[in-house]
Amino acid sequence: MNAPPRTGWRRLLPRTLGARLILILFTGLLLAHALSFALLFSERYVAARSMMLTNMDQDVAVSVALLERLSPAERVRWAPRLERRTYRYLLGPAHPGVPLTSDRAREVTALIDRSLNHRYRLRARTVSTSPERFEVELSLADGQPLTIEVTPSVMPIARWLPVVLAVQLALLLLCAWLAVRLATRPLVQLADAVERLDPARAHPPLPREGPVEVVKAAIAFNAMQARIGHYLAERLQILASISHDLQTPITRMKLRLEAMEEGADRDRLIGDLEQLQQLVREGIAYARSTHGATGPAVRLDLHALLDSVVCDYQDAGKPVTLGECARASLSTRPPTLRRIVENLIDNAVKYGGGAEVGVRQLDDGRVAVDVCDRGPGIPEHEMQAVLQPFYRLESSRNRDTGGTGLGLAIAHQLAATLDGELVLANRSGGGLRATLLLPVATE
């Protein structure tokens, strides 16, 4: 059954429950890692800022005092040694810039002024805003300008940290996938069991294992499958019993009519009884077809079986021929297979005036038994309906052309008992092709 089209944001969601659960878990893990990253960066920023201010408070006073005592030539050699990760000392005037633009720059400038005991006139300016860089200029005792260039930055992240976090995320996603698979596997098994549900055939019950909810669902499904099978068996038993019990009075009525004087009314009544008797026989055959695949399977030559069936029809004067027939040997139940082919041939002869039987070997390994005719065919919208019991294409229900509506239904039911499939299709140029698809090895 096709699912209704999804609209809006629902179109972005995966179609399977497992994929949706994985998406939810992955999104949660991603948000959790993003929060961890944010907290990490925030902590590192606070730590780096505190470390920078603490170091500057102790380092600037010592460095400026040292440069004051050195000669200009020695200052050139010592200035690079005093450099730190976030600030350095330049022997020269500051670069052109604008007044300080950030609170952090003003706070650092005030810290430098305090560490120098306000002994120097500081000239601070912002040189760059992205990345942030500002300079604080002062003049040493001999008049040489000294510039403290500050470049605040967060402490760099170790190269292995993103790799570790990515590996963690992958491991967590793998665990989530395994958990979702274990959680949804019973649902998949339940869906498969419902799809395979066929009360006419025995299927093993669902295993009652797993979480409590899964066990309850399996118990409920097994009980439902048993009830449906019981109701169907009971219905078919009633149909078979009624059909069987009707045969005796029909036979008595037919014998009494045959003993009457000949006449038009007598012939019409006998014809009605024969039609009723045929309907009863077909009803019994349909009831039995539900459990028609009884007895052990044997390996047979399909060509030999079909040739025997076709010869029987030809001996009876029916226009049935055996066309191209690929050699195929398969394990199946001959009486059931023979009944299916005979029903298809009867249908072709009745509505198409003749039948041609053939065998094809398909690429997927299955064998296709074709029964073709050149009759009127079947409207496309009624292809599946004619496989249902008592469905007739002719509304007149004429005794000569209407049939009982059970021939194709019986063939379809028996095909399922052989693990096969009955497919109907109109032929180009007119007529119907009834194809029985059988697996190569049917146990």
Short mmCIF file of C-alpha atoms in Angstrom, two decimals:
data_model
loop_
_atom_site.label_atom_id
_atom_site.label_comp_id
_atom_site.label_asym_id
_atom_site.label_seq_id
_atom_site.Cartn_x
_atom_site.Cartn_y
_atom_site.Cartn_z
CA MET A 1 0.00 0.00 0.00
CA ASN A 2 1.41 3.36 -1.01
CA ALA A 3 1.99 5.90 1.74
CA PRO A 4 0.29 9.31 1.45
CA PRO A 5 2.50 12.10 0.11
CA ARG A 6 4.35 14.10 2.75
CA THR A 7 4.16 17.87 2.79
CA GLY A 8 6.10 20.69 4.43
CA TRP A 9 8.94 19.84 6.78
CA ARG A 10 7.87 16.20 6.91
CA ARG A 11 9.39 15.72 3.45
CA LEU A 12 12.82 16.26 5.02
CA LEU A 13 12.38 13.37 7.47
CA PRO A 14 13.66 9.88 6.55
CA ARG A 15 10.96 7.36 5.68
CA THR A 16 12.05 4.57 8.03
CA LEU A 17 11.72 4.56 11.81
CA GLY A 18 15.32 3.42 12.24
CA ALA A 19 16.65 6.30 10.15
CA ARG A 20 14.56 8.78 12.12
CA LEU A 21 15.82 7.47 15.46
CA ILE A 22 19.42 7.61 14.21
CA LEU A 23 18.85 11.17 12.99
CA ILE A 24 17.44 12.19 16.40
CA LEU A 25 20.31 10.57 18.30
CA PHE A 26 22.91 12.00 15.92
CA THR A 27 21.41 15.49 16.25
CA GLY A 28 21.44 15.19 20.04
CA LEU A 29 25.06 14.02 20.05
CA LEU A 30 26.04 16.80 17.68
CA LEU A 31 24.37 19.42 19.88
CA ALA A 32 26.03 17.92 22.97
CA HIS A 33 29.47 18.09 21.32
CA ALA A 34 28.77 21.63 20.11
CA LEU A 35 27.91 22.63 23.67
CA SER A 36 31.10 20.94 24.90
CA PHE A 37 33.12 22.86 22.33
CA ALA A 38 31.45 26.12 23.35
CA LEU A 39 32.16 25.53 27.03
CA LEU A 40 35.74 24.53 26.20
CA PHE A 41 36.38 27.66 24.19
CA SER A 42 34.75 29.81 26.87
CA GLU A 43 36.89 28.24 29.59
CA ARG A 44 40.05 28.60 27.51
CA TYR A 45 39.20 32.23 26.75
CA VAL A 46 38.72 33.05 30.43
CA ALA A 47 41.88 31.16 31.38
CA ALA A 48 43.93 32.81 28.62
CA ARG A 49 42.66 36.27 29.56
CA SER A 50 43.39 35.72 33.24
CA MET A 51 46.85 34.32 32.44
CA MET A 52 47.66 37.17 30.09
CA LEU A 53 46.64 39.84 32.61
CA THR A 54 48.52 38.12 35.43
CA ASN A 55 51.67 37.72 33.37
CA MET A 56 51.53 41.26 32.07
CA ASP A 57 51.07 42.68 35.56
CA GLN A 58 54.32 41.01 36.63
CA ASP A 59 56.23 41.09 33.36
CA VAL A 60 55.79 44.64 32.03
CA ALA A 61 57.32 46.37 35.03
CA VAL A 62 60.36 44.06 34.96
CA SER A 63 60.83 44.30 31.19
CA VAL A 64 60.57 48.11 31.06
CA ALA A 65 62.93 48.47 34.02
CA LEU A 66 65.44 46.16 32.30
CA LEU A 67 65.27 48.10 29.03
CA GLU A 68 65.76 51.36 30.96
CA ARG A 69 69.10 50.10 32.33
CA LEU A 70 70.43 48.79 28.98
CA SER A 71 72.19 50.76 26.34
CA PRO A 72 70.43 51.31 23.01
CA ALA A 73 72.56 48.60 21.37
CA GLU A 74 71.83 46.07 24.11
CA ARG A 75 68.11 46.91 23.95
CA VAL A 76 68.03 45.71 20.34
CA ARG A 77 69.40 42.32 21.42
CA TRP A 78 67.19 41.96 24.50
CA ALA A 79 63.81 43.13 23.12
CA PRO A 80 63.08 39.88 21.16
CA ARG A 81 63.94 37.82 24.26
CA LEU A 82 61.22 39.61 26.23
CA GLU A 83 58.51 38.67 23.70
CA ARG A 84 55.53 36.66 24.90
CA ARG A 85 52.75 34.85 23.04
CA THR A 86 50.26 37.74 23.25
CA TYR A 87 52.50 40.78 23.48
CA ARG A 88 55.98 41.98 22.52
CA TYR A 89 58.24 45.03 22.89
CA LEU A 90 59.10 47.18 19.87
CA LEU A 91 61.86 49.78 19.98
CA GLY A 92 60.11 52.48 18.05
CA PRO A 93 56.97 54.59 17.87
CA ALA A 94 53.54 52.98 17.58
CA HIS A 95 51.85 52.50 14.20
CA PRO A 96 49.09 54.89 13.17
CA GLY A 97 45.74 53.90 14.56
CA VAL A 98 42.52 54.99 16.21
CA PRO A 99 41.58 55.38 19.86
CA LEU A 100 40.95 52.18 21.75
CA THR A 101 37.67 50.52 20.70
CA SER A 102 37.25 47.60 23.13
CA ASP A 103 36.89 47.32 26.87
CA ARG A 104 39.59 44.66 26.91
CA ALA A 105 42.10 47.05 25.28
CA ARG A 106 41.30 49.77 27.79
CA GLU A 107 41.57 47.27 30.66
CA VAL A 108 45.01 46.08 29.47
CA THR A 109 46.20 49.65 29.04
CA ALA A 110 45.11 50.51 32.59
CA LEU A 111 46.90 47.37 33.85
CA ILE A 112 50.15 48.46 32.14
CA ASP A 113 49.82 51.92 33.63
CA ARG A 114 49.35 50.49 37.13
CA SER A 115 52.24 48.05 36.80
CA LEU A 116 54.50 50.99 35.84
CA ASN A 117 53.26 52.99 38.85
CA HIS A 118 51.98 55.73 36.48
CA ARG A 119 55.57 56.86 35.83
CA TYR A 120 55.14 57.05 32.06
CA ARG A 121 52.77 58.89 29.80
CA LEU A 122 51.05 56.19 27.79
CA ARG A 123 49.69 56.67 24.29
CA ALA A 124 47.39 53.78 23.34
CA ARG A 125 45.75 53.21 19.96
CA THR A 126 43.98 50.40 18.09
CA VAL A 127 45.88 49.24 15.02
CA SER A 128 43.56 46.39 13.93
CA THR A 129 40.16 45.11 15.00
CA SER A 130 40.08 41.74 13.18
CA PRO A 131 42.19 40.24 14.51
CA GLU A 132 42.39 42.58 17.46
CA ARG A 133 45.76 44.33 17.85
CA PHE A 134 46.50 47.45 19.81
CA GLU A 135 49.72 49.22 20.84
CA VAL A 136 50.73 51.15 23.96
CA GLU A 137 53.60 53.65 23.38
CA LEU A 138 55.80 55.24 26.05
CA SER A 139 59.14 57.00 26.12
CA LEU A 140 62.11 55.69 28.09
CA ALA A 141 64.25 57.98 30.26
CA ASP A 142 66.70 58.66 27.40
CA GLY A 143 63.85 59.58 25.07
CA GLN A 144 63.77 56.37 23.00
CA PRO A 145 60.19 55.35 22.18
CA LEU A 146 59.08 51.91 23.35
CA THR A 147 55.89 50.29 22.05
CA ILE A 148 54.12 47.38 23.72
CA GLU A 149 52.18 45.58 20.98
CA VAL A 150 49.33 43.44 22.35
CA THR A 151 47.54 40.74 20.26
CA PRO A 152 44.99 39.00 22.54
CA SER A 153 44.15 35.43 21.44
CA VAL A 154 42.76 32.23 22.85
CA MET A 155 45.22 29.51 23.62
CA PRO A 156 45.56 27.27 20.54
CA ILE A 157 43.79 23.94 20.52
CA ALA A 158 45.85 20.79 20.31
CA ARG A 159 45.72 19.23 16.84
CA TRP A 160 44.67 15.87 18.21
CA LEU A 161 41.60 17.25 20.03
CA PRO A 162 39.28 17.55 16.96
CA VAL A 163 40.34 14.07 15.86
CA VAL A 164 39.50 12.62 19.27
CA LEU A 165 36.12 14.35 19.29
CA ALA A 166 35.36 13.10 15.76
CA VAL A 167 36.27 9.54 16.77
CA GLN A 168 34.06 9.83 19.84
CA LEU A 169 31.16 11.05 17.71
CA ALA A 170 31.66 8.19 15.24
CA LEU A 171 31.74 5.61 18.05
CA LEU A 172 28.63 7.06 19.65
CA LEU A 173 26.87 7.09 16.27
CA LEU A 174 27.84 3.45 15.71
CA CYS A 175 26.48 2.51 19.13
CA ALA A 176 23.28 4.43 18.36
CA TRP A 177 22.94 2.56 15.05
CA LEU A 178 23.37 -0.80 16.77
CA ALA A 179 20.86 0.15 19.47
CA VAL A 180 18.30 1.35 16.91
CA ARG A 181 18.78 -1.78 14.83
CA LEU A 182 18.20 -4.02 17.83
CA ALA A 183 15.16 -1.97 18.83
CA THR A 184 13.56 -1.91 15.36
CA ARG A 185 14.38 -5.48 14.30
CA PRO A 186 11.22 -6.90 16.01
CA LEU A 187 9.14 -4.30 14.15
CA VAL A 188 10.68 -5.38 10.85
CA GLN A 189 9.99 -9.02 11.68
CA LEU A 190 6.41 -8.15 12.58
CA ALA A 191 5.94 -6.22 9.32
CA ASP A 192 7.39 -9.12 7.30
CA ALA A 193 5.11 -11.58 9.09
CA VAL A 194 2.05 -9.42 8.37
CA GLU A 195 3.08 -9.13 4.71
CA ARG A 196 3.48 -12.92 4.44
CA LEU A 197 0.26 -13.57 6.35
CA ASP A 198 -1.72 -16.23 4.49
CA PRO A 199 -4.26 -18.13 6.57
CA ALA A 200 -4.40 -20.84 3.93
CA ARG A 201 -0.79 -21.80 4.57
CA ALA A 202 0.99 -22.70 7.76
CA HIS A 203 3.63 -20.25 8.94
CA PRO A 204 5.79 -20.54 12.03
CA PRO A 205 4.72 -18.21 14.85
CA LEU A 206 6.76 -15.14 15.65
CA PRO A 207 9.40 -15.80 18.33
CA ARG A 208 8.36 -14.52 21.73
CA GLU A 209 11.62 -12.95 22.79
CA GLY A 210 12.99 -9.48 23.40
CA PRO A 211 11.52 -6.59 25.40
CA VAL A 212 8.14 -6.94 27.07
CA GLU A 213 6.40 -4.78 24.47
CA VAL A 214 7.81 -6.88 21.61
CA VAL A 215 6.76 -10.13 23.31
CA LYS A 216 3.22 -8.79 23.76
CA ALA A 217 3.03 -7.79 20.08
CA ALA A 218 4.31 -11.23 18.99
CA ILE A 219 1.77 -13.01 21.22
CA ALA A 220 -1.05 -10.83 19.87
CA PHE A 221 0.01 -11.43 16.25
CA ASN A 222 0.29 -15.19 16.73
CA ALA A 223 -3.16 -15.28 18.30
CA MET A 224 -4.60 -13.19 15.47
CA GLN A 225 -2.99 -15.46 12.84
CA ALA A 226 -4.42 -18.54 14.56
CA ARG A 227 -7.93 -17.01 14.78
CA ILE A 228 -7.91 -15.98 11.12
CA GLY A 229 -6.76 -19.46 10.09
CA HIS A 230 -9.48 -21.03 12.23
CA TYR A 231 -12.21 -18.78 10.82
CA LEU A 232 -11.08 -19.41 7.24
CA ALA A 233 -10.89 -23.18 7.75
CA GLU A 234 -14.34 -23.10 9.30
CA ARG A 235 -15.77 -21.06 6.42
CA LEU A 236 -14.24 -23.37 3.81
CA GLN A 237 -15.45 -26.42 5.73
CA ILE A 238 -18.98 -25.03 5.69
CA LEU A 239 -18.70 -24.33 1.95
CA ALA A 240 -17.39 -27.82 1.25
CA SER A 241 -20.06 -29.44 3.42
CA ILE A 242 -22.91 -27.53 1.82
CA SER A 243 -21.59 -28.22 -1.67
CA HIS A 244 -21.14 -31.90 -0.88
CA ASP A 245 -24.58 -32.28 0.68
CA LEU A 246 -26.23 -30.60 -2.33
CA GLN A 247 -24.92 -33.22 -4.72
CA THR A 248 -27.26 -35.95 -3.44
CA PRO A 249 -30.57 -34.08 -3.93
CA ILE A 250 -29.34 -32.70 -7.25
CA THR A 251 -28.56 -36.21 -8.46
CA ARG A 252 -32.01 -37.46 -7.31
CA MET A 253 -33.75 -34.56 -9.09
CA LYS A 254 -31.77 -35.24 -12.24
CA LEU A 255 -32.70 -38.93 -12.20
CA ARG A 256 -36.39 -38.10 -11.74
CA LEU A 257 -36.31 -35.62 -14.59
CA GLU A 258 -34.66 -38.13 -16.87
CA ALA A 259 -37.48 -40.54 -16.10
CA MET A 260 -40.08 -37.98 -17.22
CA GLU A 261 -41.41 -37.69 -20.73
CA GLU A 262 -39.20 -35.81 -23.13
CA GLY A 263 -40.01 -32.16 -23.74
CA ALA A 264 -38.64 -28.64 -23.80
CA ASP A 265 -39.36 -28.02 -20.13
CA ARG A 266 -37.64 -31.25 -19.16
CA ASP A 267 -34.51 -30.36 -21.16
CA ARG A 268 -34.37 -26.88 -19.63
CA LEU A 269 -34.68 -28.26 -16.11
CA ILE A 270 -31.96 -30.82 -16.76
CA GLY A 271 -29.74 -28.02 -18.08
CA ASP A 272 -30.39 -25.99 -14.95
CA LEU A 273 -29.52 -28.96 -12.77
CA GLU A 274 -26.31 -29.59 -14.70
CA GLN A 275 -25.31 -25.95 -14.21
CA LEU A 276 -26.11 -26.22 -10.51
CA GLN A 277 -24.13 -29.47 -10.27
CA GLN A 278 -21.17 -27.81 -11.98
CA LEU A 279 -21.33 -24.91 -9.51
CA VAL A 280 -21.37 -27.35 -6.59
CA ARG A 281 -18.36 -29.23 -7.97
CA GLU A 282 -16.45 -25.98 -8.46
CA GLY A 283 -17.35 -24.89 -4.93
CA ILE A 284 -15.94 -28.11 -3.51
CA ALA A 285 -12.84 -27.72 -5.68
CA TYR A 286 -12.27 -24.17 -4.45
CA ALA A 287 -12.69 -25.18 -0.82
CA ARG A 288 -10.16 -27.96 -1.31
CA SER A 289 -7.78 -25.73 -3.27
CA THR A 290 -6.94 -23.82 -0.11
CA HIS A 291 -5.16 -26.91 1.14
CA GLY A 292 -4.53 -28.34 -2.30
CA ALA A 293 -0.74 -28.74 -1.95
CA THR A 294 -0.90 -31.95 0.01
CA GLY A 295 1.43 -34.88 -0.33
CA PRO A 296 5.17 -34.93 -0.94
CA ALA A 297 6.80 -33.03 -3.77
CA VAL A 298 8.47 -35.04 -6.52
CA ARG A 299 10.86 -34.07 -9.30
CA LEU A 300 9.28 -34.21 -12.74
CA ASP A 301 9.91 -33.27 -16.34
CA LEU A 302 7.64 -30.29 -17.00
CA HIS A 303 7.60 -30.89 -20.76
CA ALA A 304 6.37 -34.46 -20.27
CA LEU A 305 3.58 -33.34 -17.92
CA LEU A 306 2.34 -30.63 -20.26
CA ASP A 307 2.55 -32.92 -23.28
CA SER A 308 0.36 -35.44 -21.44
CA VAL A 309 -2.21 -32.76 -20.57
CA VAL A 310 -2.31 -31.38 -24.12
CA CYS A 311 -2.67 -34.87 -25.60
CA ASP A 312 -5.67 -35.55 -23.36
CA TYR A 313 -7.40 -32.41 -24.68
CA GLN A 314 -6.51 -33.26 -28.28
CA ASP A 315 -7.94 -36.75 -27.82
CA ALA A 316 -11.15 -35.11 -26.69
CA GLY A 317 -11.19 -33.00 -29.85
CA LYS A 318 -10.30 -29.70 -28.13
CA PRO A 319 -8.16 -27.13 -30.04
CA VAL A 320 -5.17 -27.22 -27.67
CA THR A 321 -1.55 -27.23 -28.90
CA LEU A 322 1.88 -27.42 -27.27
CA GLY A 323 4.09 -24.58 -28.52
CA GLU A 324 7.69 -23.71 -27.75
CA CYS A 325 8.56 -25.57 -24.57
CA ALA A 326 11.88 -25.08 -22.82
CA ARG A 327 13.18 -28.16 -21.05
CA ALA A 328 12.81 -27.73 -17.31
CA SER A 329 12.89 -30.09 -14.36
CA LEU A 330 11.51 -29.01 -11.02
CA SER A 331 10.34 -30.40 -7.73
CA THR A 332 6.60 -29.90 -7.28
CA ARG A 333 3.28 -31.69 -6.68
CA PRO A 334 2.08 -33.04 -10.05
CA PRO A 335 -1.69 -33.32 -9.26
CA THR A 336 -1.84 -29.71 -8.11
CA LEU A 337 0.21 -28.45 -11.07
CA ARG A 338 -1.90 -30.46 -13.50
CA ARG A 339 -5.11 -29.02 -12.02
CA ILE A 340 -3.82 -25.47 -12.45
CA VAL A 341 -2.86 -26.02 -16.09
CA GLU A 342 -6.19 -27.72 -16.85
CA ASN A 343 -8.13 -24.82 -15.33
CA LEU A 344 -6.18 -22.32 -17.43
CA ILE A 345 -6.69 -24.39 -20.59
CA ASP A 346 -10.42 -24.76 -19.88
CA ASN A 347 -10.68 -21.00 -19.45
CA ALA A 348 -8.77 -20.37 -22.73
CA VAL A 349 -10.84 -22.88 -24.70
CA LYS A 350 -14.11 -21.54 -23.29
CA TYR A 351 -13.48 -17.85 -23.91
CA GLY A 352 -10.81 -17.89 -26.63
CA GLY A 353 -11.82 -20.87 -28.70
CA GLY A 354 -8.45 -22.61 -28.24
CA ALA A 355 -5.26 -22.69 -26.20
CA GLU A 356 -1.54 -22.80 -26.82
CA VAL A 357 0.71 -24.01 -24.00
CA GLY A 358 4.41 -23.15 -23.71
CA VAL A 359 7.26 -23.00 -21.20
CA ARG A 360 9.89 -20.28 -20.75
CA GLN A 361 12.98 -20.14 -18.54
CA LEU A 362 13.24 -16.70 -16.89
CA ASP A 363 16.44 -14.86 -16.03
CA ASP A 364 15.65 -14.94 -12.31
CA GLY A 365 15.67 -18.74 -12.35
CA ARG A 366 11.91 -19.25 -12.31
CA VAL A 367 9.95 -21.25 -14.87
CA ALA A 368 7.00 -19.64 -16.68
CA VAL A 369 4.17 -21.84 -17.99
CA ASP A 370 2.14 -19.83 -20.53
CA VAL A 371 -1.41 -20.63 -21.61
CA CYS A 372 -2.38 -18.28 -24.44
CA ASP A 373 -5.57 -17.71 -26.42
CA ARG A 374 -6.93 -15.30 -29.00
CA GLY A 375 -10.15 -14.44 -27.23
CA PRO A 376 -11.47 -11.00 -26.23
CA GLY A 377 -8.98 -10.65 -23.36
CA ILE A 378 -9.73 -8.97 -20.02
CA PRO A 379 -10.04 -5.23 -19.32
CA GLU A 380 -6.95 -3.97 -17.53
CA HIS A 381 -8.90 -2.68 -14.53
CA GLU A 382 -10.41 -6.15 -13.95
CA MET A 383 -7.17 -8.18 -14.16
CA GLN A 384 -6.98 -8.71 -10.39
CA ALA A 385 -10.72 -8.95 -9.84
CA VAL A 386 -11.09 -12.04 -12.05
CA LEU A 387 -8.80 -13.93 -9.66
CA GLN A 388 -11.38 -13.58 -6.90
CA PRO A 389 -13.97 -16.34 -6.40
CA PHE A 390 -17.37 -16.00 -8.13
CA TYR A 391 -16.29 -12.93 -10.10
CA ARG A 392 -17.56 -12.97 -13.68
CA LEU A 393 -16.86 -10.54 -16.46
CA GLU A 394 -20.25 -11.14 -18.11
CA SER A 395 -23.15 -9.57 -16.28
CA SER A 396 -25.58 -11.82 -18.13
CA ARG A 397 -24.24 -14.89 -16.28
CA ASN A 398 -25.24 -16.94 -19.28
CA ARG A 399 -24.84 -20.65 -18.65
CA ASP A 400 -22.92 -21.07 -21.90
CA THR A 401 -20.48 -18.20 -21.50
CA GLY A 402 -20.73 -16.88 -17.96
CA GLY A 403 -19.19 -19.84 -16.12
CA THR A 404 -19.11 -20.19 -12.36
CA GLY A 405 -16.42 -17.58 -11.72
CA LEU A 406 -14.22 -20.08 -9.90
CA GLY A 407 -11.83 -21.41 -12.55
CA LEU A 408 -9.18 -18.68 -12.32
CA ALA A 409 -9.74 -18.31 -8.56
CA ILE A 410 -8.95 -22.00 -8.05
CA ALA A 411 -5.86 -21.75 -10.27
CA HIS A 412 -4.70 -18.67 -8.39
CA GLN A 413 -5.23 -20.35 -5.01
CA LEU A 414 -3.44 -23.53 -6.05
CA ALA A 415 -0.52 -21.55 -7.49
CA ALA A 416 0.04 -19.98 -4.08
CA THR A 417 0.20 -23.43 -2.47
CA LEU A 418 3.10 -24.26 -4.81
CA ASP A 419 4.93 -21.04 -3.89
CA GLY A 420 4.10 -19.86 -7.37
CA GLU A 421 2.27 -16.91 -8.86
CA LEU A 422 -0.45 -16.55 -11.51
CA VAL A 423 -0.11 -13.49 -13.75
CA LEU A 424 -2.62 -12.41 -16.40
CA ALA A 425 -1.81 -10.11 -19.31
CA ASN A 426 -3.48 -9.17 -22.59
CA ARG A 427 -1.62 -10.15 -25.74
CA SER A 428 -0.78 -7.78 -28.55
CA GLY A 429 -3.19 -8.52 -31.37
CA GLY A 430 -5.87 -9.73 -28.99
CA GLY A 431 -6.21 -12.55 -26.55
CA LEU A 432 -5.03 -13.38 -23.03
CA ARG A 433 -1.78 -14.80 -21.69
CA ALA A 434 -2.09 -16.63 -18.36
CA THR A 435 1.38 -17.24 -16.92
CA LEU A 436 2.13 -19.58 -14.05
CA LEU A 437 5.45 -18.64 -12.44
CA LEU A 438 7.10 -21.45 -10.51
CA PRO A 439 10.38 -21.63 -8.60
CA VAL A 440 12.87 -24.14 -9.92
CA ALA A 441 12.90 -26.06 -6.62
CA THR A 442 9.61 -26.15 -4.74
CA GLU A 443 9.58 -28.22 -1.58
#
